[in-house]
Amino acid sequence: KTFIRAFMRLLFLTLIVVIQLQALESIYTAEEQQWMQENPVISYVGDPSWLPYEGYNEHATYIGIVPDMLALDAKNTSLTFKHVDTKTWKESLQKANDGEVMMISQSRYSNRNTLLGFTNIYLRSPVVIVMQQGERYVSSLHQIKDKRIGLLNNNTTTPALQRRYPEI
């Protein structure tokens, strides 16, 4: 009985591993798999000062959610992601527009017409309103349209907020 139980467990574990490997292979089409083989290194830029998404720490190390997510992608694919340092978001867009890199790590508001293509959204993150303690909760900018608000200069969301809420 002990041998049969051990054999059945091994068979079950082997079956699970095979199913998971097949599932990983079926995530990508044959065309996508071929493209990854032909383009194993993806050079990219992003916003150098957009923490917690991406940016540099006090040791000038590139950190954040974006590099963490790309590291996971690298583990699950044959791809290597190579970050190209830039000093500003504007410089990042210029490098992308000039074809110096293959990818922008994240961008919802940049000029999509100048780049080859965009993936589906892989991360959603709301824009938040930071208020002083004791203020009422604000669920919409329409609630504070009579107030002055501060926006980050050169932030990718600023133009979109200005277009959506021109009265503020």
mmCIF file with all atom_site columns, C-alpha atoms in Angstrom:
data_model
loop_
_atom_site.group_PDB
_atom_site.id
_atom_site.type_symbol
_atom_site.label_atom_id
_atom_site.label_alt_id
_atom_site.label_comp_id
_atom_site.label_asym_id
_atom_site.label_entity_id
_atom_site.label_seq_id
_atom_site.pdbx_PDB_ins_code
_atom_site.Cartn_x
_atom_site.Cartn_y
_atom_site.Cartn_z
_atom_site.occupancy
_atom_site.B_iso_or_equiv
_atom_site.pdbx_formal_charge
_atom_site.auth_seq_id
_atom_site.auth_comp_id
_atom_site.auth_asym_id
_atom_site.auth_atom_id
_atom_site.pdbx_PDB_model_num
ATOM 1   C CA . LYS A 1 1   ? 0.000   0.000  0.000   1.00 0.00 ? 1   LYS A CA 1
ATOM 2   C CA . THR A 1 2   ? 2.828   2.436  0.835   1.00 0.00 ? 2   THR A CA 1
ATOM 3   C CA . PHE A 1 3   ? 4.435   1.899  -2.579  1.00 0.00 ? 3   PHE A CA 1
ATOM 4   C CA . ILE A 1 4   ? 1.106   2.394  -4.369  1.00 0.00 ? 4   ILE A CA 1
ATOM 5   C CA . ARG A 1 5   ? 0.386   5.624  -2.427  1.00 0.00 ? 5   ARG A CA 1
ATOM 6   C CA . ALA A 1 6   ? 3.874   6.983  -3.167  1.00 0.00 ? 6   ALA A CA 1
ATOM 7   C CA . PHE A 1 7   ? 3.514   6.040  -6.842  1.00 0.00 ? 7   PHE A CA 1
ATOM 8   C CA . MET A 1 8   ? 0.071   7.695  -7.075  1.00 0.00 ? 8   MET A CA 1
ATOM 9   C CA . ARG A 1 9   ? 1.409   10.881 -5.442  1.00 0.00 ? 9   ARG A CA 1
ATOM 10  C CA . LEU A 1 10  ? 4.325   10.975 -7.868  1.00 0.00 ? 10  LEU A CA 1
ATOM 11  C CA . LEU A 1 11  ? 1.982   10.371 -10.804 1.00 0.00 ? 11  LEU A CA 1
ATOM 12  C CA . PHE A 1 12  ? -0.356  13.115 -9.578  1.00 0.00 ? 12  PHE A CA 1
ATOM 13  C CA . LEU A 1 13  ? 2.494   15.619 -9.117  1.00 0.00 ? 13  LEU A CA 1
ATOM 14  C CA . THR A 1 14  ? 3.902   14.765 -12.551 1.00 0.00 ? 14  THR A CA 1
ATOM 15  C CA . LEU A 1 15  ? 0.481   15.321 -14.099 1.00 0.00 ? 15  LEU A CA 1
ATOM 16  C CA . ILE A 1 16  ? 0.161   18.735 -12.387 1.00 0.00 ? 16  ILE A CA 1
ATOM 17  C CA . VAL A 1 17  ? 3.616   19.820 -13.593 1.00 0.00 ? 17  VAL A CA 1
ATOM 18  C CA . VAL A 1 18  ? 2.857   18.723 -17.178 1.00 0.00 ? 18  VAL A CA 1
ATOM 19  C CA . ILE A 1 19  ? -0.473  20.568 -17.175 1.00 0.00 ? 19  ILE A CA 1
ATOM 20  C CA . GLN A 1 20  ? 1.166   23.743 -15.826 1.00 0.00 ? 20  GLN A CA 1
ATOM 21  C CA . LEU A 1 21  ? 3.950   23.600 -18.420 1.00 0.00 ? 21  LEU A CA 1
ATOM 22  C CA . GLN A 1 22  ? 1.411   23.160 -21.206 1.00 0.00 ? 22  GLN A CA 1
ATOM 23  C CA . ALA A 1 23  ? -0.605  26.077 -19.829 1.00 0.00 ? 23  ALA A CA 1
ATOM 24  C CA . LEU A 1 24  ? 2.473   28.314 -19.845 1.00 0.00 ? 24  LEU A CA 1
ATOM 25  C CA . GLU A 1 25  ? 3.269   27.356 -23.428 1.00 0.00 ? 25  GLU A CA 1
ATOM 26  C CA . SER A 1 26  ? -0.292  28.017 -24.571 1.00 0.00 ? 26  SER A CA 1
ATOM 27  C CA . ILE A 1 27  ? -0.288  31.573 -23.195 1.00 0.00 ? 27  ILE A CA 1
ATOM 28  C CA . TYR A 1 28  ? 1.564   32.737 -26.293 1.00 0.00 ? 28  TYR A CA 1
ATOM 29  C CA . THR A 1 29  ? 0.665   32.108 -29.897 1.00 0.00 ? 29  THR A CA 1
ATOM 30  C CA . ALA A 1 30  ? 3.203   30.538 -32.231 1.00 0.00 ? 30  ALA A CA 1
ATOM 31  C CA . GLU A 1 31  ? 3.746   33.970 -33.787 1.00 0.00 ? 31  GLU A CA 1
ATOM 32  C CA . GLU A 1 32  ? 4.403   35.529 -30.358 1.00 0.00 ? 32  GLU A CA 1
ATOM 33  C CA . GLN A 1 33  ? 6.805   32.750 -29.421 1.00 0.00 ? 33  GLN A CA 1
ATOM 34  C CA . GLN A 1 34  ? 8.690   33.231 -32.687 1.00 0.00 ? 34  GLN A CA 1
ATOM 35  C CA . TRP A 1 35  ? 8.871   36.991 -32.106 1.00 0.00 ? 35  TRP A CA 1
ATOM 36  C CA . MET A 1 36  ? 10.319  36.425 -28.619 1.00 0.00 ? 36  MET A CA 1
ATOM 37  C CA . GLN A 1 37  ? 12.954  34.101 -30.079 1.00 0.00 ? 37  GLN A CA 1
ATOM 38  C CA . GLU A 1 38  ? 13.907  36.714 -32.674 1.00 0.00 ? 38  GLU A CA 1
ATOM 39  C CA . ASN A 1 39  ? 13.883  39.580 -30.118 1.00 0.00 ? 39  ASN A CA 1
ATOM 40  C CA . PRO A 1 40  ? 15.201  38.144 -26.853 1.00 0.00 ? 40  PRO A CA 1
ATOM 41  C CA . VAL A 1 41  ? 16.358  41.484 -25.399 1.00 0.00 ? 41  VAL A CA 1
ATOM 42  C CA . ILE A 1 42  ? 13.837  44.290 -24.994 1.00 0.00 ? 42  ILE A CA 1
ATOM 43  C CA . SER A 1 43  ? 15.353  47.721 -24.399 1.00 0.00 ? 43  SER A CA 1
ATOM 44  C CA . TYR A 1 44  ? 13.030  50.153 -22.674 1.00 0.00 ? 44  TYR A CA 1
ATOM 45  C CA . VAL A 1 45  ? 12.669  53.532 -21.018 1.00 0.00 ? 45  VAL A CA 1
ATOM 46  C CA . GLY A 1 46  ? 10.204  54.919 -18.540 1.00 0.00 ? 46  GLY A CA 1
ATOM 47  C CA . ASP A 1 47  ? 9.669   57.834 -16.224 1.00 0.00 ? 47  ASP A CA 1
ATOM 48  C CA . PRO A 1 48  ? 12.810  58.203 -14.088 1.00 0.00 ? 48  PRO A CA 1
ATOM 49  C CA . SER A 1 49  ? 10.940  59.933 -11.270 1.00 0.00 ? 49  SER A CA 1
ATOM 50  C CA . TRP A 1 50  ? 7.601   58.169 -10.944 1.00 0.00 ? 50  TRP A CA 1
ATOM 51  C CA . LEU A 1 51  ? 7.889   56.176 -7.745  1.00 0.00 ? 51  LEU A CA 1
ATOM 52  C CA . PRO A 1 52  ? 6.431   53.851 -6.620  1.00 0.00 ? 52  PRO A CA 1
ATOM 53  C CA . TYR A 1 53  ? 6.053   52.766 -10.255 1.00 0.00 ? 53  TYR A CA 1
ATOM 54  C CA . GLU A 1 54  ? 9.628   53.399 -11.305 1.00 0.00 ? 54  GLU A CA 1
ATOM 55  C CA . GLY A 1 55  ? 12.539  55.598 -10.440 1.00 0.00 ? 55  GLY A CA 1
ATOM 56  C CA . TYR A 1 56  ? 15.872  55.616 -8.696  1.00 0.00 ? 56  TYR A CA 1
ATOM 57  C CA . ASN A 1 57  ? 16.710  55.157 -5.054  1.00 0.00 ? 57  ASN A CA 1
ATOM 58  C CA . GLU A 1 58  ? 19.471  56.945 -3.119  1.00 0.00 ? 58  GLU A CA 1
ATOM 59  C CA . HIS A 1 59  ? 22.026  54.468 -4.548  1.00 0.00 ? 59  HIS A CA 1
ATOM 60  C CA . ALA A 1 60  ? 20.993  55.298 -8.158  1.00 0.00 ? 60  ALA A CA 1
ATOM 61  C CA . THR A 1 61  ? 19.442  51.838 -8.506  1.00 0.00 ? 61  THR A CA 1
ATOM 62  C CA . TYR A 1 62  ? 16.401  51.586 -10.771 1.00 0.00 ? 62  TYR A CA 1
ATOM 63  C CA . ILE A 1 63  ? 13.521  50.374 -8.577  1.00 0.00 ? 63  ILE A CA 1
ATOM 64  C CA . GLY A 1 64  ? 9.737   50.179 -8.441  1.00 0.00 ? 64  GLY A CA 1
ATOM 65  C CA . ILE A 1 65  ? 6.654   48.266 -9.511  1.00 0.00 ? 65  ILE A CA 1
ATOM 66  C CA . VAL A 1 66  ? 7.597   48.360 -13.206 1.00 0.00 ? 66  VAL A CA 1
ATOM 67  C CA . PRO A 1 67  ? 11.024  46.707 -12.859 1.00 0.00 ? 67  PRO A CA 1
ATOM 68  C CA . ASP A 1 68  ? 9.514   44.162 -10.457 1.00 0.00 ? 68  ASP A CA 1
ATOM 69  C CA . MET A 1 69  ? 6.778   43.259 -12.967 1.00 0.00 ? 69  MET A CA 1
ATOM 70  C CA . LEU A 1 70  ? 9.272   43.030 -15.835 1.00 0.00 ? 70  LEU A CA 1
ATOM 71  C CA . ALA A 1 71  ? 11.486  40.771 -13.713 1.00 0.00 ? 71  ALA A CA 1
ATOM 72  C CA . LEU A 1 72  ? 8.500   38.438 -13.315 1.00 0.00 ? 72  LEU A CA 1
ATOM 73  C CA . ASP A 1 73  ? 7.902   38.547 -17.062 1.00 0.00 ? 73  ASP A CA 1
ATOM 74  C CA . ALA A 1 74  ? 11.554  37.672 -17.652 1.00 0.00 ? 74  ALA A CA 1
ATOM 75  C CA . LYS A 1 75  ? 11.233  34.664 -15.340 1.00 0.00 ? 75  LYS A CA 1
ATOM 76  C CA . ASN A 1 76  ? 8.180   33.399 -17.229 1.00 0.00 ? 76  ASN A CA 1
ATOM 77  C CA . THR A 1 77  ? 9.461   34.018 -20.759 1.00 0.00 ? 77  THR A CA 1
ATOM 78  C CA . SER A 1 78  ? 12.685  33.824 -22.701 1.00 0.00 ? 78  SER A CA 1
ATOM 79  C CA . LEU A 1 79  ? 12.903  37.628 -22.727 1.00 0.00 ? 79  LEU A CA 1
ATOM 80  C CA . THR A 1 80  ? 15.454  39.890 -21.060 1.00 0.00 ? 80  THR A CA 1
ATOM 81  C CA . PHE A 1 81  ? 14.457  43.474 -20.282 1.00 0.00 ? 81  PHE A CA 1
ATOM 82  C CA . LYS A 1 82  ? 17.220  46.089 -20.490 1.00 0.00 ? 82  LYS A CA 1
ATOM 83  C CA . HIS A 1 83  ? 16.425  49.442 -18.877 1.00 0.00 ? 83  HIS A CA 1
ATOM 84  C CA . VAL A 1 84  ? 17.969  52.485 -20.597 1.00 0.00 ? 84  VAL A CA 1
ATOM 85  C CA . ASP A 1 85  ? 18.667  55.318 -18.169 1.00 0.00 ? 85  ASP A CA 1
ATOM 86  C CA . THR A 1 86  ? 17.158  58.733 -18.828 1.00 0.00 ? 86  THR A CA 1
ATOM 87  C CA . LYS A 1 87  ? 16.994  61.867 -16.726 1.00 0.00 ? 87  LYS A CA 1
ATOM 88  C CA . THR A 1 88  ? 13.452  63.021 -17.643 1.00 0.00 ? 88  THR A CA 1
ATOM 89  C CA . TRP A 1 89  ? 10.170  61.679 -19.008 1.00 0.00 ? 89  TRP A CA 1
ATOM 90  C CA . LYS A 1 90  ? 10.644  63.961 -22.023 1.00 0.00 ? 90  LYS A CA 1
ATOM 91  C CA . GLU A 1 91  ? 14.027  62.346 -22.733 1.00 0.00 ? 91  GLU A CA 1
ATOM 92  C CA . SER A 1 92  ? 12.403  58.909 -22.426 1.00 0.00 ? 92  SER A CA 1
ATOM 93  C CA . LEU A 1 93  ? 9.728   59.807 -24.974 1.00 0.00 ? 93  LEU A CA 1
ATOM 94  C CA . GLN A 1 94  ? 12.391  61.208 -27.307 1.00 0.00 ? 94  GLN A CA 1
ATOM 95  C CA . LYS A 1 95  ? 14.413  57.974 -27.152 1.00 0.00 ? 95  LYS A CA 1
ATOM 96  C CA . ALA A 1 96  ? 11.273  55.970 -27.906 1.00 0.00 ? 96  ALA A CA 1
ATOM 97  C CA . ASN A 1 97  ? 10.242  58.258 -30.766 1.00 0.00 ? 97  ASN A CA 1
ATOM 98  C CA . ASP A 1 98  ? 13.774  58.121 -32.216 1.00 0.00 ? 98  ASP A CA 1
ATOM 99  C CA . GLY A 1 99  ? 13.722  54.310 -32.163 1.00 0.00 ? 99  GLY A CA 1
ATOM 100 C CA . GLU A 1 100 ? 16.573  54.042 -29.645 1.00 0.00 ? 100 GLU A CA 1
ATOM 101 C CA . VAL A 1 101 ? 14.502  51.661 -27.492 1.00 0.00 ? 101 VAL A CA 1
ATOM 102 C CA . MET A 1 102 ? 11.848  49.080 -28.207 1.00 0.00 ? 102 MET A CA 1
ATOM 103 C CA . MET A 1 103 ? 9.445   49.874 -25.410 1.00 0.00 ? 103 MET A CA 1
ATOM 104 C CA . ILE A 1 104 ? 8.145   52.451 -22.970 1.00 0.00 ? 104 ILE A CA 1
ATOM 105 C CA . SER A 1 105 ? 7.557   50.715 -19.659 1.00 0.00 ? 105 SER A CA 1
ATOM 106 C CA . GLN A 1 106 ? 4.270   52.482 -19.003 1.00 0.00 ? 106 GLN A CA 1
ATOM 107 C CA . SER A 1 107 ? 2.349   55.246 -20.605 1.00 0.00 ? 107 SER A CA 1
ATOM 108 C CA . ARG A 1 108 ? -1.313  55.919 -20.878 1.00 0.00 ? 108 ARG A CA 1
ATOM 109 C CA . TYR A 1 109 ? -1.091  59.511 -22.035 1.00 0.00 ? 109 TYR A CA 1
ATOM 110 C CA . SER A 1 110 ? 1.796   59.698 -24.475 1.00 0.00 ? 110 SER A CA 1
ATOM 111 C CA . ASN A 1 111 ? 1.414   59.992 -28.237 1.00 0.00 ? 111 ASN A CA 1
ATOM 112 C CA . ARG A 1 112 ? 0.513   56.481 -29.317 1.00 0.00 ? 112 ARG A CA 1
ATOM 113 C CA . ASN A 1 113 ? 0.769   57.339 -33.010 1.00 0.00 ? 113 ASN A CA 1
ATOM 114 C CA . THR A 1 114 ? 4.550   57.658 -32.950 1.00 0.00 ? 114 THR A CA 1
ATOM 115 C CA . LEU A 1 115 ? 5.238   54.188 -31.558 1.00 0.00 ? 115 LEU A CA 1
ATOM 116 C CA . LEU A 1 116 ? 4.851   50.730 -33.081 1.00 0.00 ? 116 LEU A CA 1
ATOM 117 C CA . GLY A 1 117 ? 2.144   49.459 -30.797 1.00 0.00 ? 117 GLY A CA 1
ATOM 118 C CA . PHE A 1 118 ? 0.728   49.267 -27.346 1.00 0.00 ? 118 PHE A CA 1
ATOM 119 C CA . THR A 1 119 ? -0.143  46.292 -25.184 1.00 0.00 ? 119 THR A CA 1
ATOM 120 C CA . ASN A 1 120 ? -3.337  45.984 -23.267 1.00 0.00 ? 120 ASN A CA 1
ATOM 121 C CA . ILE A 1 121 ? -3.288  47.731 -19.905 1.00 0.00 ? 121 ILE A CA 1
ATOM 122 C CA . TYR A 1 122 ? -1.358  45.529 -17.496 1.00 0.00 ? 122 TYR A CA 1
ATOM 123 C CA . LEU A 1 123 ? -1.694  47.676 -14.391 1.00 0.00 ? 123 LEU A CA 1
ATOM 124 C CA . ARG A 1 124 ? -4.469  49.982 -13.289 1.00 0.00 ? 124 ARG A CA 1
ATOM 125 C CA . SER A 1 125 ? -3.787  52.512 -10.606 1.00 0.00 ? 125 SER A CA 1
ATOM 126 C CA . PRO A 1 126 ? -6.091  55.354 -9.664  1.00 0.00 ? 126 PRO A CA 1
ATOM 127 C CA . VAL A 1 127 ? -4.993  58.946 -9.423  1.00 0.00 ? 127 VAL A CA 1
ATOM 128 C CA . VAL A 1 128 ? -5.461  59.949 -5.805  1.00 0.00 ? 128 VAL A CA 1
ATOM 129 C CA . ILE A 1 129 ? -6.231  63.211 -4.088  1.00 0.00 ? 129 ILE A CA 1
ATOM 130 C CA . VAL A 1 130 ? -4.116  63.872 -1.017  1.00 0.00 ? 130 VAL A CA 1
ATOM 131 C CA . MET A 1 131 ? -5.916  66.061 1.497   1.00 0.00 ? 131 MET A CA 1
ATOM 132 C CA . GLN A 1 132 ? -5.049  67.586 4.840   1.00 0.00 ? 132 GLN A CA 1
ATOM 133 C CA . GLN A 1 133 ? -6.116  65.588 7.848   1.00 0.00 ? 133 GLN A CA 1
ATOM 134 C CA . GLY A 1 134 ? -9.630  66.454 8.952   1.00 0.00 ? 134 GLY A CA 1
ATOM 135 C CA . GLU A 1 135 ? -10.912 67.284 5.446   1.00 0.00 ? 135 GLU A CA 1
ATOM 136 C CA . ARG A 1 136 ? -13.937 65.435 4.025   1.00 0.00 ? 136 ARG A CA 1
ATOM 137 C CA . TYR A 1 137 ? -13.325 62.474 1.707   1.00 0.00 ? 137 TYR A CA 1
ATOM 138 C CA . VAL A 1 138 ? -13.289 63.486 -1.960  1.00 0.00 ? 138 VAL A CA 1
ATOM 139 C CA . SER A 1 139 ? -14.425 60.907 -4.497  1.00 0.00 ? 139 SER A CA 1
ATOM 140 C CA . SER A 1 140 ? -14.404 63.221 -7.523  1.00 0.00 ? 140 SER A CA 1
ATOM 141 C CA . LEU A 1 141 ? -12.628 66.390 -8.558  1.00 0.00 ? 141 LEU A CA 1
ATOM 142 C CA . HIS A 1 142 ? -16.073 67.846 -9.291  1.00 0.00 ? 142 HIS A CA 1
ATOM 143 C CA . GLN A 1 143 ? -16.571 68.013 -5.515  1.00 0.00 ? 143 GLN A CA 1
ATOM 144 C CA . ILE A 1 144 ? -13.661 70.450 -5.167  1.00 0.00 ? 144 ILE A CA 1
ATOM 145 C CA . LYS A 1 145 ? -13.999 72.441 -8.364  1.00 0.00 ? 145 LYS A CA 1
ATOM 146 C CA . ASP A 1 146 ? -14.060 75.666 -6.353  1.00 0.00 ? 146 ASP A CA 1
ATOM 147 C CA . LYS A 1 147 ? -10.701 74.826 -4.715  1.00 0.00 ? 147 LYS A CA 1
ATOM 148 C CA . ARG A 1 148 ? -7.152  75.211 -5.947  1.00 0.00 ? 148 ARG A CA 1
ATOM 149 C CA . ILE A 1 149 ? -5.282  71.982 -6.478  1.00 0.00 ? 149 ILE A CA 1
ATOM 150 C CA . GLY A 1 150 ? -1.652  71.245 -7.183  1.00 0.00 ? 150 GLY A CA 1
ATOM 151 C CA . LEU A 1 151 ? -0.539  69.029 -10.051 1.00 0.00 ? 151 LEU A CA 1
ATOM 152 C CA . LEU A 1 152 ? 2.882   67.610 -10.693 1.00 0.00 ? 152 LEU A CA 1
ATOM 153 C CA . ASN A 1 153 ? 4.750   69.324 -13.514 1.00 0.00 ? 153 ASN A CA 1
ATOM 154 C CA . ASN A 1 154 ? 5.696   66.975 -16.388 1.00 0.00 ? 154 ASN A CA 1
ATOM 155 C CA . ASN A 1 155 ? 3.516   64.197 -14.979 1.00 0.00 ? 155 ASN A CA 1
ATOM 156 C CA . THR A 1 156 ? 1.802   62.013 -17.576 1.00 0.00 ? 156 THR A CA 1
ATOM 157 C CA . THR A 1 157 ? -1.606  62.435 -15.910 1.00 0.00 ? 157 THR A CA 1
ATOM 158 C CA . THR A 1 158 ? -1.522  66.251 -15.671 1.00 0.00 ? 158 THR A CA 1
ATOM 159 C CA . PRO A 1 159 ? -2.603  67.014 -19.283 1.00 0.00 ? 159 PRO A CA 1
ATOM 160 C CA . ALA A 1 160 ? -5.405  64.455 -19.052 1.00 0.00 ? 160 ALA A CA 1
ATOM 161 C CA . LEU A 1 161 ? -6.664  65.964 -15.792 1.00 0.00 ? 161 LEU A CA 1
ATOM 162 C CA . GLN A 1 162 ? -6.531  69.453 -17.303 1.00 0.00 ? 162 GLN A CA 1
ATOM 163 C CA . ARG A 1 163 ? -8.550  68.282 -20.325 1.00 0.00 ? 163 ARG A CA 1
ATOM 164 C CA . ARG A 1 164 ? -11.093 66.383 -18.218 1.00 0.00 ? 164 ARG A CA 1
ATOM 165 C CA . TYR A 1 165 ? -11.547 69.106 -15.602 1.00 0.00 ? 165 TYR A CA 1
ATOM 166 C CA . PRO A 1 166 ? -10.883 72.426 -17.374 1.00 0.00 ? 166 PRO A CA 1
ATOM 167 C CA . GLU A 1 167 ? -12.915 74.381 -14.790 1.00 0.00 ? 167 GLU A CA 1
ATOM 168 C CA . ILE A 1 168 ? -10.480 73.529 -11.972 1.00 0.00 ? 168 ILE A CA 1
#
